[in-house]
Amino acid sequence: MLTQDLFATPPDAAARVAELRQTLHEHAHRYYVLDEPSLPDAEYDRLFQELQALETRHPELITPDSPTQRVGGKALDQFAAVRHAVPMLSIRTETDTQASGAENFDARIRRELELTEGDAPVTYVAEPKFDGLAMNLRYEQGVLVQAATRGDGETGEDVTQNIRTIGQIPLRLPPDVPAVLEVRGEVYMRRDDFEALNERQRQKIAAGAKGEKTFVNPRNAAAGAVRQLDPAIAAQRPLSFFAYGLGEITPVPDGGPEFATHYELLQTLKHWGFPVSAHVKRACGAIELVAYYETIGQQRDGLGFDIDGVVYKVDSLALQRRLGFVTREPRWAVAHKFPAQEMLTTVLAIDVQVGRTGKLTPVAKLAPVFVGGVTVTNATLHNEDEARRKDVRLGDTVVVRRAGDVIPEVVSVLPDKRQPGTEPFTMPHTCPVCGSAAIREEGEADYRCTGGLFCSAQRKQAILHFAQRRAVEVEGLGDKLVDQLVDGGIIHTLPDLYRLGLTALANLDRMADKSAQNLLDALQKSKQTTLPRFLFGLGIRHVGEATAKALARHFGQLDAIMAATEEQLLEVADIGPIVAQSLRTFFDQPHNREVVEQLRACGVTWEEGPPLERAPTPLSGKTFVLTGTLPTLEREQAKALIEAAGGKVAGSVSKKTSFVVAGAEAGSKLAKALELGVAVLDEAGLHAMLQGVDE
Ligand code: IVH
């Protein structure tokens, strides 16, 4: 279709509308469900606008399954109640987070099916337990007519307008579907969508918008979006969907797909255009259920969406029917929970910790709570702004989150549980350890103690950093020992480590002669190191392991690094102005140079190498004179290119001139070049030289 016929008669318009909808439906499925876009966005938009235009001119052609109808409804006063044709059940939950959670379920199923040890294992389908909201999608003649929440299982709420805005949910199904089909699944919000939404919310709040808030977690954000009365607002909340079951269904027409198992049912739903999680697996017997539980548990943090466990379902629909229900729960399914990643606890104190670079971090001391598989007693509040934003106070009841290996954090406060008379947290303006001024520089999020190595907290951290495995590695030098050494005034600076004697060490608490000797041996061993480890160990701000390696490779020798100007440092691959400046600042401090010298004097050593051969720039050492009009380059452009390649540009021709670059209507400079025997290039010749090609 190249042109748009403005005077199309309704039959033509109807045909075109149908054609456009078909294309847009197919594309939406590819884009939202399969994640394989087949049309450029601009083309999709063009077709969409064409459809909108046709529907505006022929409103009688608008149907609820048109892609234009995803957003467009009016704001509601309240949601209508929907009585579910088939009740929406819940699942029995197994909170035992050991393998036994799966084994007990399998044992129960086998008992109820009267299977004995000799019988074959039962086949199950194992699925993630998505952390969102259950939804019933009703299709009549293949068209989405209603979406309803679970509610109390008997009666839910009609949230069709909001659910239509979810791109992953098909508005129309292929022709072979049953006349009445209810698909059930979970509406949820992906973590990246959640982060982006909260970022937008924060910007709105910062811009002074009233009534806006950020969301605590993806589940709450999804629930808020689904229960949003204004579909235009719901449309801005990016939701997703996974199908996992059926509600009411009329018999599948002759020749249509049939299914004897839950797994086949899910494949059919996928075929009809519904998103089905790729993590759904068939599992044979208890052993495979346990394996699934463990695998998904490990993958949990990388899934892109929150889950709170897995669900096991008996695969055979015939067996499901035999097993039946107890009260509101099917006997054939169970939810096996993972350890919760968020828990409630109370704040016992708010401490301020001092890091290696002097950074002050507010930390909430918590009543011990089991979360994410470990007992947590501390949670970071990150910095002043975060602590203020969350407004965490002494005695507050807070949500603590620990996901994967991430440091536990306070997510939010339960304001209703706050004790009266509490004060907001304020960051101290002096270092809680050494009393030096703590300063927050403009544009920085953190307060820093200005005490440097005068501050014992920074000294301890600096020593631990230097001694860690990734730096020079002093085996056995842990934080307890460093506390004793620094607090006891035994060591003040890094080099003091190498001046420790057996007597001083053996006099420490809980230090036997043997362990003292082991530590001395470890210190001795650490003296033979490598340049990257040593550099990293110095704890220069912004100099991590990768940067230390790049510096060592580039310069070869420590003295060269210490002497390098910011410009020279910037020549190192991956080093930018912040790191270059930080290196310069560090080595400009006499006491830092002194530490390096003393460490060397104590015998810390490494192999130095030659500096990296730097590729000579193609035009270095060459002088150019430009004359006449070049075919494509302006004078200034040519000059910039030459200089960037290491060459110089002069104004007049002399014997020192390496090349004259001549264009049209070149005059006396060209004559002079010919007279002096200076080589003459045209623009093409210059380009060839810039690329390092010999002319
Ligand atoms: S099946 C009869 N499968 O868990 C079984 N539910 O109490 C009906 N859920 O609110 C549910 N992931 O929203 C099923 N893969 C999954 C699920 C799942 C999450 C939720 C569902 C319901 C609750 C069950």
XYZ file of C-alpha atoms and ligand atoms in Angstrom:
719
model
C 0.000 0.000 0.000
C 1.793 3.064 -1.193
C -0.858 5.706 -1.081
C -3.731 6.301 1.198
C -7.053 6.625 -0.566
C -8.814 9.462 1.191
C -12.092 8.690 -0.502
C -12.098 4.964 0.139
C -15.571 3.504 0.179
C -16.344 1.612 3.386
C -15.735 -1.879 1.890
C -12.235 -0.833 0.869
C -11.723 0.901 4.165
C -12.959 -2.176 6.017
C -10.562 -4.398 4.111
C -7.663 -2.060 4.706
C -8.524 -1.749 8.390
C -8.533 -5.537 8.704
C -5.231 -5.786 6.881
C -3.598 -3.114 9.038
C -4.830 -4.718 12.243
C -3.487 -8.080 11.186
C -0.044 -6.615 10.471
C -0.015 -4.607 13.701
C -1.143 -7.623 15.768
C 1.559 -9.786 14.278
C 4.159 -7.173 14.867
C 3.063 -6.516 18.452
C 3.360 -10.248 19.142
C 6.855 -10.364 17.664
C 7.882 -7.227 19.495
C 6.393 -7.788 22.943
C 6.209 -11.558 23.280
C 8.922 -13.019 21.076
C 11.267 -10.065 21.508
C 12.080 -10.253 17.780
C 10.872 -7.019 16.198
C 10.174 -7.445 12.496
C 9.321 -3.868 11.516
C 11.243 -0.681 12.218
C 9.447 1.357 14.898
C 8.834 4.183 12.458
C 7.037 1.834 10.065
C 4.909 0.463 12.898
C 4.003 4.031 13.875
C 3.119 4.864 10.276
C 0.775 1.869 9.947
C -0.710 2.619 13.358
C -1.438 6.204 12.354
C -2.980 5.062 9.113
C -5.300 2.782 11.061
C -6.151 5.585 13.488
C -6.970 7.882 10.588
C -9.240 5.294 8.970
C -11.014 4.658 12.261
C -11.558 8.374 12.809
C -13.201 8.651 9.427
C -15.180 5.441 9.835
C -15.940 5.120 13.553
C -18.328 2.258 12.772
C -15.249 0.153 12.013
C -13.766 0.493 15.516
C -13.745 -2.805 17.443
C -12.450 -3.476 20.932
C -9.645 -5.676 19.578
C -8.197 -2.913 17.405
C -4.587 -2.081 18.362
C -5.708 1.560 18.607
C -7.977 0.641 21.512
C -5.201 -0.335 23.917
C -5.343 3.083 25.524
C -8.323 5.314 25.166
C -10.895 4.495 27.791
C -12.167 7.124 30.210
C -11.097 7.332 33.834
C -13.406 5.319 36.106
C -14.926 6.079 39.513
C -14.551 2.499 40.576
C -14.052 -0.946 39.093
C -17.034 -3.160 38.355
C -17.220 -6.502 40.171
C -16.707 -9.624 38.071
C -17.933 -13.025 39.176
C -15.481 -15.638 37.950
C -17.042 -18.379 35.802
C -14.511 -20.786 37.329
C -13.183 -19.789 40.770
C -9.574 -18.606 40.894
C -7.891 -20.914 43.340
C -4.820 -20.367 45.393
C -1.997 -22.852 45.839
C -0.820 -24.549 48.973
C 2.487 -23.020 49.991
C 5.480 -25.014 51.115
C 7.615 -22.699 53.238
C 10.283 -25.313 53.980
C 13.113 -23.892 51.871
C 15.077 -27.149 51.896
C 14.948 -29.910 49.277
C 12.440 -31.629 51.569
C 9.846 -29.055 50.437
C 9.797 -30.733 47.009
C 10.208 -34.267 48.326
C 7.217 -33.957 50.663
C 5.010 -32.828 47.769
C 6.070 -35.742 45.565
C 5.553 -38.194 48.436
C 2.055 -36.835 49.069
C 1.092 -37.060 45.384
C 2.336 -40.645 45.189
C 0.407 -41.542 48.321
C -2.803 -39.976 47.037
C -2.404 -41.704 43.673
C -1.692 -44.929 45.571
C 1.621 -45.433 43.824
C 4.165 -47.798 45.314
C 7.939 -47.727 45.163
C 7.982 -49.894 42.067
C 5.853 -47.436 40.085
C 7.436 -44.952 37.692
C 8.184 -41.385 38.827
C 5.348 -38.860 38.410
C 5.856 -36.245 35.705
C 5.474 -32.640 36.838
C 5.729 -29.219 35.306
C 7.889 -26.847 37.331
C 7.396 -23.110 36.874
C 8.707 -19.928 38.478
C 6.316 -18.442 41.012
C 5.993 -14.977 39.554
C 5.695 -12.167 42.064
C 2.886 -10.112 40.578
C -0.901 -10.322 40.453
C -3.077 -13.125 39.152
C -5.244 -12.112 36.194
C -8.105 -13.765 34.314
C -8.287 -12.824 30.618
C -11.583 -13.679 28.967
C -11.728 -14.085 25.191
C -14.982 -14.553 23.318
C -14.739 -15.527 19.658
C -11.035 -14.865 19.982
C -11.412 -11.249 21.143
C -10.326 -10.004 24.580
C -13.549 -8.922 26.256
C -12.630 -8.778 29.902
C -9.679 -8.834 32.284
C -10.352 -9.390 35.960
C -8.260 -9.558 39.116
C -8.475 -12.572 41.395
C -10.154 -10.707 44.259
C -11.363 -13.266 46.797
C -11.246 -16.017 44.176
C -15.014 -15.874 43.540
C -15.337 -12.213 42.597
C -12.664 -9.929 41.226
C -12.522 -6.483 39.659
C -12.916 -5.562 36.018
C -9.601 -3.971 35.036
C -9.958 -4.529 31.276
C -9.041 -0.963 30.319
C -5.710 -1.157 32.107
C -4.868 -4.655 30.956
C -5.441 -3.701 27.327
C -2.469 -1.337 27.625
C -0.101 -4.307 28.159
C 1.547 -4.897 24.806
C 2.276 -8.551 25.622
C -1.403 -9.395 26.011
C -3.039 -10.260 22.686
C -6.276 -8.424 21.981
C -7.220 -10.982 19.369
C -6.356 -14.660 19.008
C -5.929 -16.901 15.971
C -9.104 -18.366 14.430
C -8.655 -21.899 15.846
C -9.294 -20.957 19.506
C -12.345 -22.075 21.501
C -15.378 -19.751 21.420
C -14.931 -18.967 25.104
C -11.409 -19.068 26.436
C -10.164 -17.765 29.763
C -6.397 -17.567 30.113
C -4.892 -17.099 33.555
C -1.511 -15.807 34.409
C 0.498 -13.216 36.252
C 0.753 -9.518 35.507
C 4.124 -8.265 36.740
C 6.691 -5.545 36.216
C 10.207 -6.290 34.979
C 12.980 -4.997 37.235
C 14.468 -2.716 34.575
C 11.031 -1.257 33.831
C 10.540 -0.765 37.560
C 13.862 1.068 37.946
C 13.095 3.299 34.965
C 9.600 4.039 36.287
C 10.964 4.996 39.708
C 13.583 7.188 38.075
C 10.837 9.033 36.176
C 8.848 9.328 39.387
C 11.865 10.796 41.202
C 12.298 13.360 38.458
C 8.635 14.340 38.685
C 8.928 14.710 42.452
C 12.118 16.755 42.071
C 10.276 18.998 39.605
C 7.673 19.658 42.292
C 4.846 17.427 41.016
C 2.176 16.828 43.643
C 0.782 13.446 44.561
C 3.575 11.458 42.885
C 5.528 8.798 44.730
C 8.124 6.132 44.108
C 7.269 2.465 44.433
C 8.745 0.092 46.970
C 9.125 -2.918 44.681
C 8.003 -4.161 41.248
C 5.031 -6.025 42.720
C 3.602 -2.935 44.385
C 4.177 -0.899 41.254
C 2.379 -3.530 39.163
C -0.520 -3.718 41.611
C -0.815 0.077 41.616
C -0.870 0.179 37.819
C -3.523 -2.539 37.511
C -5.767 -0.796 40.033
C -5.259 2.620 38.471
C -8.635 4.144 37.612
C -7.256 6.258 34.784
C -6.103 4.002 31.933
C -3.934 6.792 30.518
C -1.814 6.636 33.687
C -1.837 2.834 33.663
C -0.499 2.943 30.092
C 2.630 4.722 31.359
C 3.382 1.927 33.821
C 5.184 -0.767 31.862
C 3.643 -4.134 32.709
C 4.343 -7.647 31.474
C 2.462 -10.934 31.555
C 3.126 -14.684 31.825
C 0.358 -17.193 31.130
C 0.225 -20.299 33.356
C -3.260 -21.770 33.190
C -6.911 -21.707 32.129
C -10.279 -20.640 33.496
C -13.484 -21.323 31.590
C -13.056 -22.963 28.191
C -15.604 -24.291 25.709
C -14.668 -27.489 23.923
C -11.953 -27.022 21.349
C -13.488 -27.127 17.844
C -12.871 -30.179 15.687
C -9.347 -30.332 14.393
C -8.258 -27.710 16.900
C -5.431 -28.306 19.347
C -6.085 -30.698 22.184
C -4.059 -31.221 25.271
C -3.733 -34.055 27.712
C -1.066 -32.432 29.844
C -0.393 -29.081 31.467
C 2.802 -28.813 29.458
C 0.935 -29.188 26.156
C -1.564 -26.613 27.350
C 1.265 -24.129 27.937
C 2.692 -24.856 24.475
C -0.735 -24.192 22.980
C -1.051 -20.907 24.882
C 2.318 -19.926 23.476
C 1.129 -20.849 19.994
C -1.957 -18.670 20.504
C 0.285 -15.691 21.213
C 0.622 -15.603 25.020
C 3.977 -15.148 26.721
C 4.948 -18.341 28.551
C 8.106 -18.282 30.657
C 11.126 -19.959 29.096
C 11.927 -21.264 32.587
C 8.944 -23.609 32.592
C 10.305 -27.183 32.586
C 8.976 -30.720 32.724
C 10.432 -32.551 35.721
C 10.446 -36.255 36.444
C 9.962 -37.210 40.090
C 11.241 -35.567 43.273
C 14.876 -35.574 42.162
C 14.193 -33.292 39.222
C 11.924 -31.039 41.273
C 14.768 -30.508 43.731
C 17.219 -29.853 40.887
C 14.811 -27.315 39.396
C 14.360 -25.568 42.754
C 18.114 -25.237 43.136
C 18.779 -24.110 39.571
C 16.092 -21.437 39.581
C 17.260 -20.365 43.038
C 20.712 -19.709 41.598
C 19.321 -17.914 38.567
C 16.889 -15.858 40.630
C 18.785 -12.583 40.686
C 19.523 -12.678 36.965
C 15.985 -13.370 35.741
C 15.028 -9.749 35.138
C 11.848 -10.097 37.209
C 11.037 -11.009 40.802
C 9.936 -14.486 41.802
C 9.302 -15.699 45.314
C 9.592 -19.418 44.689
C 8.648 -22.089 42.200
C 5.390 -23.929 41.522
C 5.150 -27.671 40.904
C 2.114 -29.010 39.029
C 1.194 -32.591 38.161
C 1.566 -32.654 34.377
C -1.206 -35.083 33.401
C -4.604 -33.379 33.318
C -6.279 -36.752 33.930
C -4.256 -37.157 37.135
C -5.048 -33.568 38.096
C -8.747 -34.410 37.843
C -8.250 -37.559 39.945
C -6.431 -35.595 42.629
C -9.046 -32.825 42.770
C -9.228 -30.099 45.408
C -9.255 -29.554 49.131
C -11.248 -26.424 50.014
C -9.795 -23.701 47.804
C -6.565 -25.412 46.828
C -5.826 -28.034 44.189
C -4.103 -31.162 45.491
C -2.037 -31.359 42.307
C -0.020 -28.167 42.787
C 2.232 -26.642 45.407
C 4.224 -23.418 45.677
C 7.732 -23.989 47.037
C 9.036 -20.720 48.426
C 12.555 -19.338 48.326
C 13.955 -17.552 51.362
C 12.367 -14.108 51.416
C 14.549 -11.294 50.088
C 12.650 -8.662 52.019
C 11.778 -8.774 55.706
C 10.646 -6.402 58.422
C 12.829 -5.515 61.369
C 13.565 -2.560 63.645
C 16.367 -0.017 63.668
C 18.421 -0.214 66.872
C 20.890 2.543 65.951
C 22.238 4.481 63.006
C 26.034 4.393 62.902
C 28.370 6.200 60.572
C 31.241 4.119 59.203
C 34.444 5.511 57.760
C 35.822 3.858 54.637
C 39.317 3.646 53.220
C 39.024 6.861 51.274
C 37.379 8.646 54.197
C 33.882 8.174 52.850
C 31.264 8.295 55.620
C 28.482 5.753 55.202
C 25.379 5.756 57.398
C 24.580 2.203 58.440
C 21.414 1.029 60.163
C 22.060 -1.410 63.009
C 19.122 -3.806 62.981
C 17.436 -6.310 65.212
C 18.776 -9.555 63.654
C 16.549 -10.808 60.857
C 16.806 -13.796 58.488
C 16.592 -12.446 54.943
C 17.878 -13.696 51.582
C 19.237 -16.808 53.299
C 21.432 -15.114 55.936
C 21.022 -13.304 59.248
C 21.354 -9.587 58.722
C 22.232 -7.108 61.488
C 23.500 -4.145 59.418
C 22.064 -2.497 56.344
C 23.558 0.335 54.381
C 21.749 3.643 53.989
C 24.291 4.592 51.299
C 24.650 8.331 51.919
C 23.022 11.410 53.378
C 20.536 11.950 50.546
C 19.398 8.336 50.566
C 19.051 8.317 54.344
C 17.004 11.530 54.175
C 14.907 10.325 51.265
C 13.983 7.156 53.106
C 13.791 9.078 56.382
C 15.011 6.180 58.506
C 14.936 6.930 62.234
C 15.885 5.200 65.443
C 13.265 2.636 66.451
C 11.612 2.566 63.010
C 10.180 -0.597 61.536
C 11.848 -1.007 58.160
C 11.813 -3.270 55.118
C 15.267 -4.806 54.685
C 16.291 -6.342 51.391
C 19.128 -8.676 50.586
C 19.257 -10.070 47.060
C 22.127 -12.309 45.986
C 25.508 -11.085 47.115
C 24.380 -7.488 47.248
C 24.948 -5.611 50.527
C 21.728 -5.606 52.571
C 19.837 -2.333 52.324
C 16.923 -0.603 53.955
C 14.254 -0.312 51.279
C 11.649 1.707 53.137
C 10.145 2.649 56.465
C 6.672 1.724 57.725
C 5.534 5.216 58.759
C 2.514 3.970 60.735
C 4.774 2.143 63.139
C 6.974 5.140 63.965
C 7.371 6.046 67.636
C 6.439 9.627 68.510
C 9.179 12.164 69.185
C 11.834 10.751 66.842
C 14.173 13.004 64.894
C 15.305 12.732 61.271
C 18.843 11.453 60.813
C 21.540 14.036 60.153
C 25.028 13.350 58.929
C 27.731 14.446 61.387
C 30.030 17.205 60.161
C 33.010 15.702 61.905
C 34.507 12.265 61.486
C 33.060 9.957 64.170
C 36.443 8.217 64.474
C 39.108 10.932 64.457
C 37.101 14.126 64.907
C 38.498 15.789 61.761
C 36.127 17.868 59.696
C 33.893 15.878 57.365
C 33.146 17.653 54.118
C 30.665 17.061 51.356
C 31.950 18.645 48.183
C 29.686 20.247 45.653
C 28.240 17.678 43.254
C 29.300 14.736 45.462
C 26.913 12.432 47.286
C 29.288 11.567 50.098
C 30.770 13.232 53.117
C 34.460 12.508 53.521
C 36.659 12.666 56.584
C 39.510 15.064 55.850
C 41.822 13.348 58.343
C 43.526 11.178 55.724
C 45.945 8.736 57.309
C 45.689 10.678 60.565
C 42.273 9.024 60.868
C 42.704 5.572 62.367
C 39.636 4.264 60.532
C 41.164 5.227 57.208
C 44.512 3.839 58.264
C 42.980 0.500 59.174
C 41.121 0.325 55.907
C 44.229 1.342 53.977
C 46.209 -1.455 55.608
C 43.497 -4.032 54.981
C 43.250 -2.874 51.386
C 47.006 -3.191 50.870
C 47.106 -6.617 52.524
C 44.140 -8.138 50.674
C 44.494 -11.086 48.341
C 44.049 -8.989 45.188
C 46.801 -6.583 46.309
C 50.117 -7.698 47.877
C 48.373 -10.421 49.921
C 49.438 -10.764 53.519
C 47.808 -14.000 54.551
C 46.258 -13.948 58.020
C 46.111 -10.167 58.394
C 42.415 -9.668 59.090
C 40.388 -6.788 60.512
C 40.598 -7.932 64.168
C 44.382 -7.969 64.018
C 44.575 -4.638 62.193
C 42.280 -3.127 64.857
C 44.681 -4.262 67.555
C 47.780 -3.102 65.700
C 46.398 0.357 64.934
C 44.496 0.920 68.184
C 47.525 -0.252 70.171
C 49.704 2.300 68.388
C 51.943 -0.484 67.060
C 51.628 0.554 63.456
C 50.852 3.969 62.078
C 51.678 3.704 58.410
C 51.813 0.960 55.803
C 55.617 0.539 55.995
C 55.317 -0.075 59.754
C 53.812 -3.435 58.790
C 57.222 -4.562 57.593
C 58.916 -3.313 60.768
C 56.880 -5.577 63.042
C 58.908 -7.828 65.279
C 58.056 -11.130 66.885
C 57.904 -9.681 70.397
C 55.463 -6.922 69.565
C 53.220 -9.403 67.798
C 53.399 -12.139 70.391
C 52.334 -9.646 73.067
C 49.032 -9.063 71.322
C 45.817 -10.596 72.641
C 45.142 -14.141 71.481
C 48.373 -14.276 69.514
C 50.492 -17.359 70.025
C 54.174 -17.395 69.005
C 53.307 -19.714 66.169
C 50.732 -17.378 64.650
C 53.045 -14.418 65.143
C 55.716 -16.227 63.198
C 53.196 -17.178 60.503
C 52.278 -13.536 60.085
C 55.922 -12.512 59.800
C 56.404 -15.196 57.144
C 53.355 -13.965 55.282
C 54.677 -10.400 55.408
C 58.005 -11.577 54.097
C 56.298 -13.412 51.264
C 54.184 -10.399 50.339
C 57.288 -8.316 49.654
C 57.773 -10.018 46.305
C 54.814 -8.696 44.353
C 53.904 -7.228 40.966
C 53.546 -3.615 39.893
C 49.762 -3.802 39.304
C 49.170 -5.406 42.711
C 51.342 -2.821 44.447
C 49.670 0.089 42.648
C 46.201 -1.237 43.377
C 47.240 -1.834 46.991
C 48.128 1.837 47.476
C 44.408 2.520 47.478
C 44.452 5.540 45.196
C 40.909 6.754 44.650
C 39.389 5.428 41.400
C 42.362 3.127 40.758
C 40.954 -0.384 40.712
C 42.680 -3.541 39.557
C 41.985 -2.989 35.868
C 43.325 0.566 35.959
C 46.418 -0.549 37.870
C 47.080 -3.176 35.203
C 46.620 -0.674 32.387
C 49.019 1.763 34.067
C 51.661 -0.899 34.626
C 51.398 -2.093 31.038
C 51.629 1.427 29.656
C 54.459 2.831 31.760
C 56.299 -0.307 32.812
C 57.827 1.387 35.850
C 56.478 2.944 39.010
C 58.721 6.020 38.779
C 57.348 6.766 35.329
C 53.801 6.609 36.669
C 54.663 8.817 39.641
C 56.256 11.363 37.326
C 53.615 11.314 34.581
C 51.669 14.489 33.891
C 47.876 14.358 33.608
C 48.232 14.554 29.822
C 50.564 11.577 29.786
C 48.232 9.635 32.067
C 45.363 10.379 29.716
C 47.234 8.541 26.970
C 46.687 5.265 28.822
C 43.813 3.284 27.357
C 40.689 3.651 29.530
C 42.046 6.422 31.748
C 39.938 9.558 31.800
C 40.369 12.942 33.472
C 38.963 11.897 36.865
C 41.406 9.015 37.274
C 44.315 11.021 35.853
C 43.664 13.818 38.315
C 43.283 11.424 41.216
C 46.657 9.802 40.418
C 48.338 13.170 40.143
C 46.848 14.398 43.427
C 47.958 11.235 45.177
C 51.563 11.336 43.986
C 51.822 15.091 44.535
C 51.422 14.532 48.260
C 54.893 14.210 49.800
C 53.662 11.783 52.468
C 52.351 9.398 49.807
C 55.704 9.452 47.985
C 57.356 8.858 51.342
C 55.178 5.774 51.940
C 56.168 4.387 48.539
C 59.865 5.033 49.218
C 59.723 3.427 52.640
C 57.908 0.376 51.326
C 60.657 -0.034 48.742
C 63.282 0.495 51.444
C 61.609 -2.252 53.499
C 62.180 -4.624 50.593
C 58.862 -4.568 48.770
C 59.812 -5.258 45.183
C 58.428 -6.232 41.791
C 59.700 -6.669 38.302
C 59.641 -3.555 36.198
C 59.208 -3.699 32.448
C 59.882 -1.439 29.496
C 57.180 1.088 28.660
C 54.715 0.000 26.019
C 55.941 0.697 22.484
C 53.729 3.486 21.390
C 52.689 3.445 17.761
C 54.347 6.496 16.227
C 51.771 8.922 14.913
C 51.924 8.976 11.103
C 52.891 12.642 10.722
C 55.033 13.203 13.815
C 58.019 15.439 13.151
C 56.663 16.622 9.813
C 55.821 20.221 8.894
C 53.128 21.072 6.362
C 52.194 24.224 4.480
C 48.674 24.498 3.047
C 48.003 26.497 -0.100
C 45.141 26.949 -2.570
C 41.630 25.535 -2.240
C 41.414 21.830 -1.465
C 38.537 19.904 -3.115
C 36.740 18.806 0.082
C 38.625 20.031 3.159
C 38.420 23.540 4.554
C 41.785 24.969 5.576
C 41.003 24.599 9.298
C 39.847 21.006 8.868
C 43.033 20.050 7.078
C 45.071 21.727 9.798
C 43.206 19.903 12.534
C 43.695 16.536 10.821
C 47.431 17.112 10.410
C 47.867 18.191 14.004
C 45.824 15.304 15.319
C 48.211 12.970 13.480
C 51.204 14.618 15.157
C 52.226 16.980 12.335
C 52.721 20.742 12.402
C 51.257 23.349 10.058
C 53.366 26.375 9.174
C 52.463 29.563 7.320
C 55.361 29.850 4.907
C 57.524 27.486 2.904
C 61.176 27.000 3.823
C 63.790 24.281 3.514
C 62.425 22.831 6.777
C 58.992 22.310 5.243
C 58.366 18.606 4.736
C 55.337 18.903 2.423
C 53.266 21.531 0.695
C 49.622 20.531 0.284
C 48.365 22.350 -2.782
C 44.804 22.814 -4.041
C 43.237 24.787 -6.857
C 44.692 28.233 -7.548
C 47.750 27.675 -5.428
C 50.106 30.611 -5.953
C 53.495 31.699 -4.706
C 53.804 29.020 -1.997
C 53.596 26.285 -4.596
C 56.222 28.072 -6.722
C 58.487 28.346 -3.681
C 58.098 24.646 -2.925
C 59.054 23.706 -6.461
C 61.992 26.063 -6.278
C 63.272 24.551 -2.985
C 62.552 20.996 -4.056
C 59.929 20.488 -1.269
C 57.542 17.592 -1.955
C 54.042 18.665 -3.077
C 50.862 16.731 -2.246
C 47.247 17.075 -3.297
C 44.364 16.378 -0.899
C 44.279 12.674 -1.800
C 47.979 12.442 -1.030
C 47.379 14.033 2.376
C 44.604 11.534 3.160
C 46.898 8.669 2.229
C 49.575 9.968 4.603
C 47.054 10.445 7.385
C 46.154 6.795 7.059
C 49.794 5.872 7.298
C 50.106 4.871 3.640
C 53.376 5.856 2.015
C 52.985 8.061 -0.994
S -1.076 -21.587 39.212
C -4.649 -23.634 40.824
N 1.323 -20.861 38.512
O 0.480 -17.694 42.960
C -3.363 -22.961 40.632
N 0.179 -19.528 40.101
O -1.743 -18.851 45.234
C -3.540 -21.571 40.210
N 1.437 -17.556 40.846
O -2.186 -15.746 43.115
C -2.309 -20.783 40.157
N 3.219 -17.903 39.610
O -0.954 -15.363 41.017
C 0.269 -20.571 39.280
N 3.460 -20.313 37.784
C 2.400 -20.038 38.530
C 2.344 -18.910 39.372
C 1.229 -18.690 40.154
C 2.653 -17.102 40.492
C 0.569 -16.905 41.844
C -0.828 -16.688 41.388
C -1.691 -16.929 42.587
C -0.757 -17.513 43.571
C -1.283 -18.862 43.974
